[in-house]
Amino acid sequence: MARGRKPRLAVFKFASCDGCQLSLLDAEDELLAVCDLIEIAHFAEASSDLQPGPYDVALVEGSITTEEDAQRILKIRSNSRYLMTIGACATAGGIQALRQWGQIEEWVSRVYPSPEFIHTLATSTPIAAHVLVDFELHGCPVNHHQLVDVLVALAEGRRPRLPTHSVCLDCKRRGTVCHVVSRGIPCLGPVTQSGCGAICPAFDRGCYGCFGPSQPAQTVPLLSRFQALGHTTDRLVPLLRNFNAAAPAFQQAADELSELHGEPS
Amino acid sequence: MSTTDVIEVPILTRVEGEGGVTIRVRQNTIENVQLRIYEPPRLFEALLCGRALEDTPDITARICGICPVAYQMSSVHALEAALGIQTTPQIRRLRRLLYCGEWIESHALHIHLLHAPDFFGAASGIELAQRFPQEITRGLQLKKHGNRLLEALGGRAIHPINVAVGGFYRLPRREELAGLIPDFEWGLEAAIAATRWVASFPFPELTQPYEFVSLSHPDEYPFNEGEIVSSQGLRVPVTEFDRHFVEVHVAHSTALQAVRHEQRTPYFVGPLARINLNRGQLSQTVQRLADEVGMESECRNPFRSIIARALELVQVYEEALDILRGYHPSGPSRMPYQPAAGQACAATEAPRGLLFHDYQIDDAGKIRQARIIPPTSQNQRQIEGDLTTYLSRNLQAKASREELASDCERLVRTYDPCISCSTHFLRVRWEEIP
Amino acid sequence: MTDRAAQFFRKAELQALIDELRRRDYNVVGPSIDQEAIVYTELTSVEQLPRGWTDEQAPGSYRLVRRDDDAWFGYVVGPHSWKKYLFPPRTKLLTVQKTEQGWSFLPAVLENTKTAMLGVRACELAAIAVQDRVFLGGPYKDRDYESRRKSLFLIAVNCTQAASTCFCTSMNTGPRCKSGFDLALTEIESGFLCEIGSDAGWDVLSACELQTATAEDLNEAESQRQRAVEMIERQMRTDDLPQLLLDNLNHPNWKAVGERCLSCTNCTMVCPTCFCSSVSEVRDLTTDQIDRERTWDSCFNPEFSYLGGTPVRNDTSARYRQWLTHKLGSWHEQFGTSGCVGCGRCITWCPVGIDLTAEVAAMREAPAP
Amino acid sequence: MTWIPPALAVNPWLTHTARIADIVSECDGIATYRLCLDTSDNASAYVFEPGQFNMLYVPGVGESAISMSGDAHEPDGWIHTVRVAGNVTRSLAQLECGQTLGVRGPFGTGWPIPQLVGKNVVVVAGGLGLAPLRPLVYHLVRHRSQFQNVSLIVGARTAAGLLYPTEYANWTQAGIDVQLTVDRATAGWNGNIGVVTALLDRLKLNQIERASVVTCGPEVMMKYVGMSAMQRGIPAEQIWVSMERNMQCAAGLCGHCQLGPAFICKDGPVLRYDRLQPYLFVESL
Ligand SMILES: Cc1cc2nc3c(=O)[nH]c(=O)nc-3n(C[C@H](O)[C@H](O)[C@H](O)COP(=O)(O)OP(=O)(O)OC[C@H]3O[C@@H](n4cnc5c(N)ncnc54)[C@H](O)[C@@H]3O)c2cc1C
Ligand code: SF4
Ligand code: SF4
Ligand code: SF4
């Protein structure tokens, strides 16, 4: 970022639950300090003072599900120097990406009595499918400590950097006993990116992959292990088709599993 | 003003989710008012179909990042009703505690960062912090307590991971909760101080003949259980929701809005409704505080809902402290169950008001049908009504469009509308009058 | 050093030992059941011990099961290792403060933790000895480890059974505790036989009501210990290991195991000797204070070998190779010992059950062309 | 064995405040810094062996291993030549004279000066690799008579990337055969074009068995230098390279920098070629 001037931050929302941008307000301790480093130029959820672009940093939450949004993101991109997506919706399409395995017309009419008024795409795609994304922050929702770290890094002119290893590393650091080994629970920790602090295993349940695939996400050996433990595709496919259903590593793994078992995908 | 005029608030700010308002004026009278929601549909009710019922609390949480616990609570209660699961008193208390965390977080956020700036012409809580550094910092602390509680009990503040059909995945250890007590003792006092502060704000005059609706429980301030009551004398079990409330299609808009079934009239849910209908269930401290700050026993001024929110903040701090102090984990963390076909509904009190869920499940434990009616879709009609009344009264007095538009925005904000959760809202299409 | 012959005390006396150590300001840590496994945690009472429970282990599998007796230490080793007390998952190294004159750097204040470990197995004693060499044996000492290590009190317990994953006999580390302890217990039905390994051990033991061991007690103890030896099935030939691995750095098996390995880091996390770590900045935005903190890391983490933009070991097989060749091979040259003590944790706690002894065997059977 | 400051031996994390005294811009993205410790203006605070490195720490950003590039005989501060590579070095480049950062060190092994005495010495530097070699060159210059022929081969991508160009004349005058080469000629360049190994191959060495090669540069370059030197009959025991790996502790405690059995931080960075040979050519080790 340019030196001597506070970078101007803008927050934009697409199809999403608001949780990721709320994470910024959830950094209660750091919020005011962050505002000393960054100028909040456009953040509708927090301020009525909506300034026009160009912006130095745009945080984009949510996925693209309508034609209008597909256009809107182009404008945002051209108005922003650095575009960062926040959360599973923006980075992988979110839970609403499940529509790609269904019939959109049928889905819409299930929810709305007058489906003819609904204009929505048959897909829910990540921002990176539409424009160049400079940095992706994973999680459903993102971790607010990571969000603050990244913003501070940008404000100070550094390239943000976050760990991409598996949840297991954090799980062991906090002393949690591995559920796969001790209880035969299907846990996506080994193929899920760190960031949440390995909370699910610490609360006696398997990770459901809300931070998306880790590097590398070795889904094949893990899934065959789960099958050997007696878990059926019926359970494993939905486990992968959650908030990061359309993240390539999870999507491929789930599609392969259901194909192997003759399920329509 | 020209004879026909369209006043637009393009983006409602300091609300959760995105929406706008459009007002059409003809011959100096309000022709119509629309709260526009341009949240793209995410089709939750459809994507739930075919999922295992145990996935429901995790998935429905994603409807709203501001009040995920509410979605988790309404969904687990409905599913438990369908399966005939009885939970333990401990699980019930912990669920109340979890809800306390969410109310604290959500109310402290709305009061300090979203709503209070309106009373001082500030654009944001951050700007307001320059004028009221102590108050805003205190508010952030309160908000943080809510989050710490959600983390201790739910694993994290947004989209907690510990809520299961039947109870919790794991009971928190005593130390995990007991550690919060000192903060909450401080917070209780701070919440009282915050209430006095907001009660001193200058409130615009506006009273409306509302029908308030909320849950009500004989022994407690309502969270997860109770009957649906209204200020017009309605008192029915939640299972009769559909007989008294209905989502309708309105002619000028394609949005689904909930109204009273027979009368087709709007109604009002949320803190103001709850406090009006459950004043007797408030603790002694909160009742005294309400009297002290001059909160009417039936308040009909929507701007004063910020006081209702603050009083509720005190109420849940007390409740949370009580549960925290008495917590000794024992018994199962969740009740076992066998999947079976069934249908049931439940409603709980989200920070923004009544949240209704209704599910059908098949014998393999998969969701066959889901229906979710969030608080904001119940308030939407009322918000439009308020705007119409307010504008009709003030159209002459205030000449500038900007002023009127920002008044409208302020009025909408009193409802703390949460638009991201509005699974039923549609994008409104416009035909401009030439 | 008076009478250091084996002593005997009744089971209930163990509580007196714990009390005595706590009176001397030791934080007593030992086995207890949590999260459906036997883990190490703070102990105040013998009631917390996993009495009557045992562990059944296999590659990728661990189950807690009831014993048909009431043994207090009738299990093998679990998911935790003692390294979490000597080399904690997070350690503060340095505190940085902004002053008028610029940055100032304060070494972290060492925590004054006197730890008494109860229930340390022979392989675990060996693992502590290995980490001693890593952290204290080289030209640079790890002062945090050193201070924790100095105030450590070790009560070993001999194994009376073995898991299917154990191979301490191959690594020459057990099952019998030979040295490195203050006290070493062998559990028999009526109580514990106790060997004394240090003056401090003898001193603390004064809190217990001691009896002289009878010949019968001694026999029973010996046959219990022998039972463990006999139960060990797993074997690994070690004499040629460093050379074998060095000769096979391009063996096709690395690729094969790289396809099964998750790169999840579990094996390194549970291993009692693995010592890799990374340093990060923990910044408090409101006070401008920064802590430099060291956390457990792993050679299975792709970023671990990051250099100039990309990892050096950029696929799973390269990382598995690094781990195994280090553990069983280059460790010898670095620290004069094997990095593996044969505890079997990495076999049990690998979610997909990869077994290092099998991987070595695969290479031995068909050496690289 | 390299001498280790006693205070570092008991606490390798011991970090000192250093103040930037001078900044000299070398070429694009590369600058040389002189850092002075706040605690001491004593020359003995800056004792090091050519080839050793410090860990430079920018608070809030992180640490980087950076070699000493100054003259060990004239210690008036820590001299470091740094190229902007990532966050730490970029933040460092944004500091100004008078600002502070953290320094701990010196760490690592130095160039094997005693073993070079009486030998034909060939120094091969690629790009920034000249920085850690410059203290050695200063030593060779100062003690020129103790060595036989001394050659310095310097390679860079372009002429603009040749480090310390103003010093070459002095070095030549002191009796060092300085040879330069670039990968790509730019206007005004009429010297050698090509890789450093080409110069090495052509180098006249009268007694091969008395020749030693020391090299620092990109890893591939060093591999080829090693191979070329051995092809010319120089035994692996007389070749030294300075390696680079990820380093967090610099004291052999964190595990990051291993290459085979070597901890590059404490057994290196300067290592004898025969020790590395079994590992250097294994992919992704
Ligand atoms: C012995 C030795 C001597 C050296 N001497 C010099 C010298 O004299 N001059 C010079 O300019 N350079 C020198 N270097 C190289 C220098 O240390 C690196 O170029 C420098 O560390 C780059 O730091 P950076 O933060 O700017 O770059 P980055 O590339 O950002 O990396 C810095 C460190 O941050 C971490 N890191 C950054 N990104 C990631 C990621 N995505 N994943 C994992 N980890 C990451 C790593 O620990 C990495 O080492 C030397 C290196 C060594 C080992
Ligand atoms: S419980 Fe899950 S996250 Fe934890 S170690 Fe096991 S597989 Fe990994
Ligand atoms: S699902 Fe996985 S990534 Fe998400 S919170 Fe749970 S453990 Fe973390
Ligand atoms: S490598 Fe495996 S068997 Fe060996 S000490 Fe480590 S965990 Fe135990």
PDB file of N, CA and C in Angstrom, chain C residues 93-94 96 101-103 105 134 139-141 143 246 250 275-279 281 290 292 304 306-307 312-314 318 321 326 330 333-335, chain D residues 4 8-13 15 17 19 57 59-60 63 100 102 107 244-246 248 251 253-256 258 261 263 275 279 282-285:
ATOM      1  N   LEU C  93       9.175 -17.046  23.652  1.00  0.00           N
ATOM      2  CA  LEU C  93      10.630 -16.956  23.581  1.00  0.00           C
ATOM      3  C   LEU C  93      11.142 -15.573  23.949  1.00  0.00           C
ATOM      4  N   LEU C  94      10.361 -14.579  23.548  1.00  0.00           N
ATOM      5  CA  LEU C  94      10.885 -13.231  23.593  1.00  0.00           C
ATOM      6  C   LEU C  94       9.704 -12.274  23.660  1.00  0.00           C
ATOM      7  N   VAL C  96       8.775  -8.267  22.932  1.00  0.00           N
ATOM      8  CA  VAL C  96       9.311  -7.102  22.254  1.00  0.00           C
ATOM      9  C   VAL C  96       8.454  -5.904  22.612  1.00  0.00           C
ATOM     10  N   GLN C 101      13.123   4.954  22.352  1.00  0.00           N
ATOM     11  CA  GLN C 101      14.398   4.773  21.663  1.00  0.00           C
ATOM     12  C   GLN C 101      14.326   3.732  20.547  1.00  0.00           C
ATOM     13  N   GLY C 102      13.199   3.062  20.443  1.00  0.00           N
ATOM     14  CA  GLY C 102      13.106   2.012  19.429  1.00  0.00           C
ATOM     15  C   GLY C 102      12.688   0.712  20.084  1.00  0.00           C
ATOM     16  N   TRP C 103      12.968  -0.389  19.417  1.00  0.00           N
ATOM     17  CA  TRP C 103      12.526  -1.681  19.932  1.00  0.00           C
ATOM     18  C   TRP C 103      13.415  -2.146  21.069  1.00  0.00           C
ATOM     19  N   PHE C 105      14.110  -5.728  23.490  1.00  0.00           N
ATOM     20  CA  PHE C 105      13.871  -7.175  23.439  1.00  0.00           C
ATOM     21  C   PHE C 105      14.157  -7.800  24.793  1.00  0.00           C
ATOM     22  N   VAL C 134      18.835 -33.618  22.073  1.00  0.00           N
ATOM     23  CA  VAL C 134      18.464 -32.630  21.064  1.00  0.00           C
ATOM     24  C   VAL C 134      18.556 -31.214  21.641  1.00  0.00           C
ATOM     25  N   PRO C 139      25.695 -27.542  20.780  1.00  0.00           N
ATOM     26  CA  PRO C 139      26.383 -26.313  21.170  1.00  0.00           C
ATOM     27  C   PRO C 139      25.424 -25.250  21.731  1.00  0.00           C
ATOM     28  N   TYR C 140      24.167 -25.298  21.336  1.00  0.00           N
ATOM     29  CA  TYR C 140      23.189 -24.339  21.858  1.00  0.00           C
ATOM     30  C   TYR C 140      22.204 -25.081  22.750  1.00  0.00           C
ATOM     31  N   LYS C 141      21.916 -24.486  23.896  1.00  0.00           N
ATOM     32  CA  LYS C 141      20.949 -25.119  24.804  1.00  0.00           C
ATOM     33  C   LYS C 141      19.609 -24.429  24.659  1.00  0.00           C
ATOM     34  N   ARG C 143      16.921 -23.062  26.626  1.00  0.00           N
ATOM     35  CA  ARG C 143      16.839 -22.744  28.053  1.00  0.00           C
ATOM     36  C   ARG C 143      15.487 -23.064  28.658  1.00  0.00           C
ATOM     37  N   LEU C 246      19.927 -44.351   3.526  1.00  0.00           N
ATOM     38  CA  LEU C 246      20.764 -43.515   2.671  1.00  0.00           C
ATOM     39  C   LEU C 246      20.876 -44.123   1.270  1.00  0.00           C
ATOM     40  N   ASN C 250      16.020 -42.878  -3.334  1.00  0.00           N
ATOM     41  CA  ASN C 250      15.158 -42.816  -4.520  1.00  0.00           C
ATOM     42  C   ASN C 250      14.307 -44.070  -4.684  1.00  0.00           C
ATOM     43  N   PHE C 275      10.794 -32.947  17.469  1.00  0.00           N
ATOM     44  CA  PHE C 275      11.047 -31.664  18.141  1.00  0.00           C
ATOM     45  C   PHE C 275      10.888 -30.458  17.229  1.00  0.00           C
ATOM     46  N   CYS C 276      10.385 -30.648  16.016  1.00  0.00           N
ATOM     47  CA  CYS C 276      10.305 -29.512  15.092  1.00  0.00           C
ATOM     48  C   CYS C 276       9.352 -28.439  15.604  1.00  0.00           C
ATOM     49  N   SER C 277       9.714 -27.210  15.335  1.00  0.00           N
ATOM     50  CA  SER C 277       8.877 -26.109  15.785  1.00  0.00           C
ATOM     51  C   SER C 277       9.015 -24.934  14.828  1.00  0.00           C
ATOM     52  N   SER C 278       8.103 -23.993  14.955  1.00  0.00           N
ATOM     53  CA  SER C 278       8.182 -22.752  14.186  1.00  0.00           C
ATOM     54  C   SER C 278       7.948 -21.581  15.112  1.00  0.00           C
ATOM     55  N   VAL C 279       8.369 -20.431  14.671  1.00  0.00           N
ATOM     56  CA  VAL C 279       8.245 -19.244  15.507  1.00  0.00           C
ATOM     57  C   VAL C 279       7.274 -18.286  14.843  1.00  0.00           C
ATOM     58  N   GLU C 281       4.863 -14.457  15.333  1.00  0.00           N
ATOM     59  CA  GLU C 281       4.701 -13.180  16.022  1.00  0.00           C
ATOM     60  C   GLU C 281       3.304 -13.143  16.615  1.00  0.00           C
ATOM     61  N   ILE C 290       4.771  -7.256  21.329  1.00  0.00           N
ATOM     62  CA  ILE C 290       4.821  -8.439  20.465  1.00  0.00           C
ATOM     63  C   ILE C 290       5.497  -9.554  21.239  1.00  0.00           C
ATOM     64  N   ARG C 292       7.243 -13.248  20.713  1.00  0.00           N
ATOM     65  CA  ARG C 292       7.672 -14.258  19.757  1.00  0.00           C
ATOM     66  C   ARG C 292       7.420 -15.601  20.401  1.00  0.00           C
ATOM     67  N   PHE C 304       6.825 -26.120   5.842  1.00  0.00           N
ATOM     68  CA  PHE C 304       7.943 -26.284   6.765  1.00  0.00           C
ATOM     69  C   PHE C 304       9.279 -26.064   6.062  1.00  0.00           C
ATOM     70  N   TYR C 306       9.714 -24.303   3.304  1.00  0.00           N
ATOM     71  CA  TYR C 306       9.576 -23.139   2.426  1.00  0.00           C
ATOM     72  C   TYR C 306      10.918 -22.435   2.231  1.00  0.00           C
ATOM     73  N   LEU C 307      11.249 -22.201   1.002  1.00  0.00           N
ATOM     74  CA  LEU C 307      12.500 -21.492   0.703  1.00  0.00           C
ATOM     75  C   LEU C 307      12.324 -20.712  -0.585  1.00  0.00           C
ATOM     76  N   VAL C 312      10.844 -26.796  -0.385  1.00  0.00           N
ATOM     77  CA  VAL C 312      11.853 -27.698  -0.946  1.00  0.00           C
ATOM     78  C   VAL C 312      11.251 -29.100  -1.080  1.00  0.00           C
ATOM     79  N   ARG C 313      10.604 -29.527  -0.007  1.00  0.00           N
ATOM     80  CA  ARG C 313       9.973 -30.863  -0.048  1.00  0.00           C
ATOM     81  C   ARG C 313       8.515 -30.655  -0.427  1.00  0.00           C
ATOM     82  N   ASN C 314       8.282 -30.665  -1.730  1.00  0.00           N
ATOM     83  CA  ASN C 314       6.992 -30.181  -2.204  1.00  0.00           C
ATOM     84  C   ASN C 314       5.976 -31.270  -2.501  1.00  0.00           C
ATOM     85  N   ALA C 318       8.106 -36.819  -0.491  1.00  0.00           N
ATOM     86  CA  ALA C 318       9.366 -36.198  -0.053  1.00  0.00           C
ATOM     87  C   ALA C 318       9.321 -35.915   1.443  1.00  0.00           C
ATOM     88  N   ARG C 321       9.613 -39.187   3.351  1.00  0.00           N
ATOM     89  CA  ARG C 321      11.010 -39.619   3.294  1.00  0.00           C
ATOM     90  C   ARG C 321      11.861 -38.836   4.299  1.00  0.00           C
ATOM     91  N   HIS C 326      15.106 -39.152   8.709  1.00  0.00           N
ATOM     92  CA  HIS C 326      15.629 -38.420   9.860  1.00  0.00           C
ATOM     93  C   HIS C 326      15.504 -39.270  11.118  1.00  0.00           C
ATOM     94  N   SER C 330      19.423 -40.239   9.859  1.00  0.00           N
ATOM     95  CA  SER C 330      20.348 -39.139  10.127  1.00  0.00           C
ATOM     96  C   SER C 330      20.380 -38.716  11.592  1.00  0.00           C
ATOM     97  N   GLU C 333      23.611 -39.657  13.202  1.00  0.00           N
ATOM     98  CA  GLU C 333      24.762 -38.796  12.970  1.00  0.00           C
ATOM     99  C   GLU C 333      24.622 -37.478  13.746  1.00  0.00           C
ATOM    100  N   GLN C 334      23.399 -37.022  13.874  1.00  0.00           N
ATOM    101  CA  GLN C 334      23.192 -35.743  14.557  1.00  0.00           C
ATOM    102  C   GLN C 334      23.312 -35.840  16.071  1.00  0.00           C
ATOM    103  N   PHE C 335      22.731 -36.898  16.623  1.00  0.00           N
ATOM    104  CA  PHE C 335      22.611 -36.948  18.079  1.00  0.00           C
ATOM    105  C   PHE C 335      23.147 -38.236  18.700  1.00  0.00           C
TER     106      PHE C 335
ATOM    107  N   ILE D   4      31.341 -20.061  19.566  1.00  0.00           N
ATOM    108  CA  ILE D   4      29.960 -19.622  19.800  1.00  0.00           C
ATOM    109  C   ILE D   4      29.947 -18.674  20.990  1.00  0.00           C
ATOM    110  N   LEU D   8      24.899 -16.745  23.655  1.00  0.00           N
ATOM    111  CA  LEU D   8      24.034 -17.402  22.674  1.00  0.00           C
ATOM    112  C   LEU D   8      23.926 -18.891  22.943  1.00  0.00           C
ATOM    113  N   ALA D   9      25.017 -19.475  23.442  1.00  0.00           N
ATOM    114  CA  ALA D   9      25.006 -20.914  23.704  1.00  0.00           C
ATOM    115  C   ALA D   9      23.948 -21.267  24.734  1.00  0.00           C
ATOM    116  N   VAL D  10      23.717 -20.386  25.695  1.00  0.00           N
ATOM    117  CA  VAL D  10      22.705 -20.697  26.700  1.00  0.00           C
ATOM    118  C   VAL D  10      21.338 -20.124  26.359  1.00  0.00           C
ATOM    119  N   ASN D  11      21.304 -19.179  25.435  1.00  0.00           N
ATOM    120  CA  ASN D  11      20.009 -18.693  24.963  1.00  0.00           C
ATOM    121  C   ASN D  11      20.121 -18.154  23.539  1.00  0.00           C
ATOM    122  N   PRO D  12      19.926 -19.068  22.577  1.00  0.00           N
ATOM    123  CA  PRO D  12      20.083 -18.631  21.187  1.00  0.00           C
ATOM    124  C   PRO D  12      19.049 -17.588  20.749  1.00  0.00           C
ATOM    125  N   TRP D  13      18.028 -17.370  21.559  1.00  0.00           N
ATOM    126  CA  TRP D  13      17.002 -16.385  21.189  1.00  0.00           C
ATOM    127  C   TRP D  13      17.361 -14.988  21.642  1.00  0.00           C
ATOM    128  N   THR D  15      18.203 -11.537  21.758  1.00  0.00           N
ATOM    129  CA  THR D  15      18.119 -10.575  20.653  1.00  0.00           C
ATOM    130  C   THR D  15      18.543  -9.202  21.152  1.00  0.00           C
ATOM    131  N   THR D  17      19.102  -4.968  20.440  1.00  0.00           N
ATOM    132  CA  THR D  17      18.624  -3.845  19.653  1.00  0.00           C
ATOM    133  C   THR D  17      19.773  -3.304  18.812  1.00  0.00           C
ATOM    134  N   ARG D  19      20.757  -0.417  15.706  1.00  0.00           N
ATOM    135  CA  ARG D  19      20.287   0.800  15.076  1.00  0.00           C
ATOM    136  C   ARG D  19      20.940   0.913  13.711  1.00  0.00           C
ATOM    137  N   TYR D  57      15.856  -9.254  12.721  1.00  0.00           N
ATOM    138  CA  TYR D  57      14.459  -9.369  13.125  1.00  0.00           C
ATOM    139  C   TYR D  57      13.738  -8.031  13.036  1.00  0.00           C
ATOM    140  N   PRO D  59      10.447  -6.513  14.139  1.00  0.00           N
ATOM    141  CA  PRO D  59       9.323  -6.865  15.011  1.00  0.00           C
ATOM    142  C   PRO D  59       7.977  -6.743  14.308  1.00  0.00           C
ATOM    143  N   GLY D  60       7.151  -7.736  14.544  1.00  0.00           N
ATOM    144  CA  GLY D  60       5.839  -7.754  13.911  1.00  0.00           C
ATOM    145  C   GLY D  60       5.854  -8.412  12.555  1.00  0.00           C
ATOM    146  N   GLU D  63      11.895 -12.881  11.161  1.00  0.00           N
ATOM    147  CA  GLU D  63      13.353 -12.921  11.126  1.00  0.00           C
ATOM    148  C   GLU D  63      13.854 -13.471   9.806  1.00  0.00           C
ATOM    149  N   THR D 100      15.422   1.161  14.541  1.00  0.00           N
ATOM    150  CA  THR D 100      15.997  -0.024  15.180  1.00  0.00           C
ATOM    151  C   THR D 100      15.383  -1.314  14.665  1.00  0.00           C
ATOM    152  N   GLY D 102      16.006  -5.949  15.488  1.00  0.00           N
ATOM    153  CA  GLY D 102      16.630  -6.922  16.385  1.00  0.00           C
ATOM    154  C   GLY D 102      17.702  -7.713  15.664  1.00  0.00           C
ATOM    155  N   PHE D 107      25.893 -16.694  13.925  1.00  0.00           N
ATOM    156  CA  PHE D 107      25.608 -18.126  13.870  1.00  0.00           C
ATOM    157  C   PHE D 107      26.363 -18.760  12.707  1.00  0.00           C
ATOM    158  N   GLU D 244      21.663 -22.671   1.687  1.00  0.00           N
ATOM    159  CA  GLU D 244      20.544 -21.906   2.230  1.00  0.00           C
ATOM    160  C   GLU D 244      19.347 -22.823   2.460  1.00  0.00           C
ATOM    161  N   ARG D 245      18.741 -22.715   3.615  1.00  0.00           N
ATOM    162  CA  ARG D 245      17.502 -23.428   3.919  1.00  0.00           C
ATOM    163  C   ARG D 245      16.659 -22.545   4.823  1.00  0.00           C
ATOM    164  N   ASN D 246      15.383 -22.907   4.960  1.00  0.00           N
ATOM    165  CA  ASN D 246      14.508 -22.193   5.890  1.00  0.00           C
ATOM    166  C   ASN D 246      15.074 -22.328   7.306  1.00  0.00           C
ATOM    167  N   GLN D 248      14.485 -21.059  11.436  1.00  0.00           N
ATOM    168  CA  GLN D 248      13.691 -20.341  12.429  1.00  0.00           C
ATOM    169  C   GLN D 248      14.528 -20.040  13.662  1.00  0.00           C
ATOM    170  N   ALA D 251      19.914 -22.411  15.509  1.00  0.00           N
ATOM    171  CA  ALA D 251      20.729 -23.071  16.512  1.00  0.00           C
ATOM    172  C   ALA D 251      20.531 -24.591  16.531  1.00  0.00           C
ATOM    173  N   LEU D 253      17.740 -26.254  16.707  1.00  0.00           N
ATOM    174  CA  LEU D 253      16.702 -26.700  17.627  1.00  0.00           C
ATOM    175  C   LEU D 253      15.317 -26.787  16.986  1.00  0.00           C
ATOM    176  N   CYS D 254      15.147 -26.191  15.822  1.00  0.00           N
ATOM    177  CA  CYS D 254      13.790 -26.116  15.284  1.00  0.00           C
ATOM    178  C   CYS D 254      13.532 -27.120  14.169  1.00  0.00           C
ATOM    179  N   GLY D 255      14.574 -27.694  13.593  1.00  0.00           N
ATOM    180  CA  GLY D 255      14.403 -28.755  12.600  1.00  0.00           C
ATOM    181  C   GLY D 255      14.226 -28.319  11.165  1.00  0.00           C
ATOM    182  N   HIS D 256      14.048 -27.025  10.921  1.00  0.00           N
ATOM    183  CA  HIS D 256      13.691 -26.599   9.565  1.00  0.00           C
ATOM    184  C   HIS D 256      14.777 -26.788   8.513  1.00  0.00           C
ATOM    185  N   GLN D 258      17.240 -28.812   7.842  1.00  0.00           N
ATOM    186  CA  GLN D 258      18.012 -30.027   7.607  1.00  0.00           C
ATOM    187  C   GLN D 258      18.143 -30.380   6.133  1.00  0.00           C
ATOM    188  N   PRO D 261      21.833 -35.277   7.100  1.00  0.00           N
ATOM    189  CA  PRO D 261      22.137 -35.148   8.526  1.00  0.00           C
ATOM    190  C   PRO D 261      22.573 -33.740   8.930  1.00  0.00           C
ATOM    191  N   PHE D 263      22.403 -29.874   9.843  1.00  0.00           N
ATOM    192  CA  PHE D 263      21.599 -28.696  10.140  1.00  0.00           C
ATOM    193  C   PHE D 263      22.353 -27.541   9.480  1.00  0.00           C
ATOM    194  N   ARG D 275      30.547 -33.803   2.118  1.00  0.00           N
ATOM    195  CA  ARG D 275      29.527 -34.080   3.124  1.00  0.00           C
ATOM    196  C   ARG D 275      28.121 -33.922   2.513  1.00  0.00           C
ATOM    197  N   TYR D 279      23.434 -35.946  -0.805  1.00  0.00           N
ATOM    198  CA  TYR D 279      22.092 -35.385  -0.631  1.00  0.00           C
ATOM    199  C   TYR D 279      21.743 -34.317  -1.647  1.00  0.00           C
ATOM    200  N   VAL D 282      19.698 -35.333  -4.705  1.00  0.00           N
ATOM    201  CA  VAL D 282      18.430 -36.051  -4.543  1.00  0.00           C
ATOM    202  C   VAL D 282      17.310 -35.016  -4.598  1.00  0.00           C
ATOM    203  N   GLU D 283      16.363 -35.267  -5.453  1.00  0.00           N
ATOM    204  CA  GLU D 283      15.316 -34.265  -5.639  1.00  0.00           C
ATOM    205  C   GLU D 283      14.453 -34.090  -4.382  1.00  0.00           C
ATOM    206  N   SER D 284      14.091 -32.845  -4.103  1.00  0.00           N
ATOM    207  CA  SER D 284      13.163 -32.505  -3.010  1.00  0.00           C
ATOM    208  C   SER D 284      13.577 -33.046  -1.650  1.00  0.00           C
ATOM    209  N   LEU D 285      14.872 -33.094  -1.396  1.00  0.00           N
ATOM    210  CA  LEU D 285      15.270 -33.648  -0.096  1.00  0.00           C
ATOM    211  C   LEU D 285      15.173 -32.548   0.953  1.00  0.00           C
TER     212      LEU D 285
END
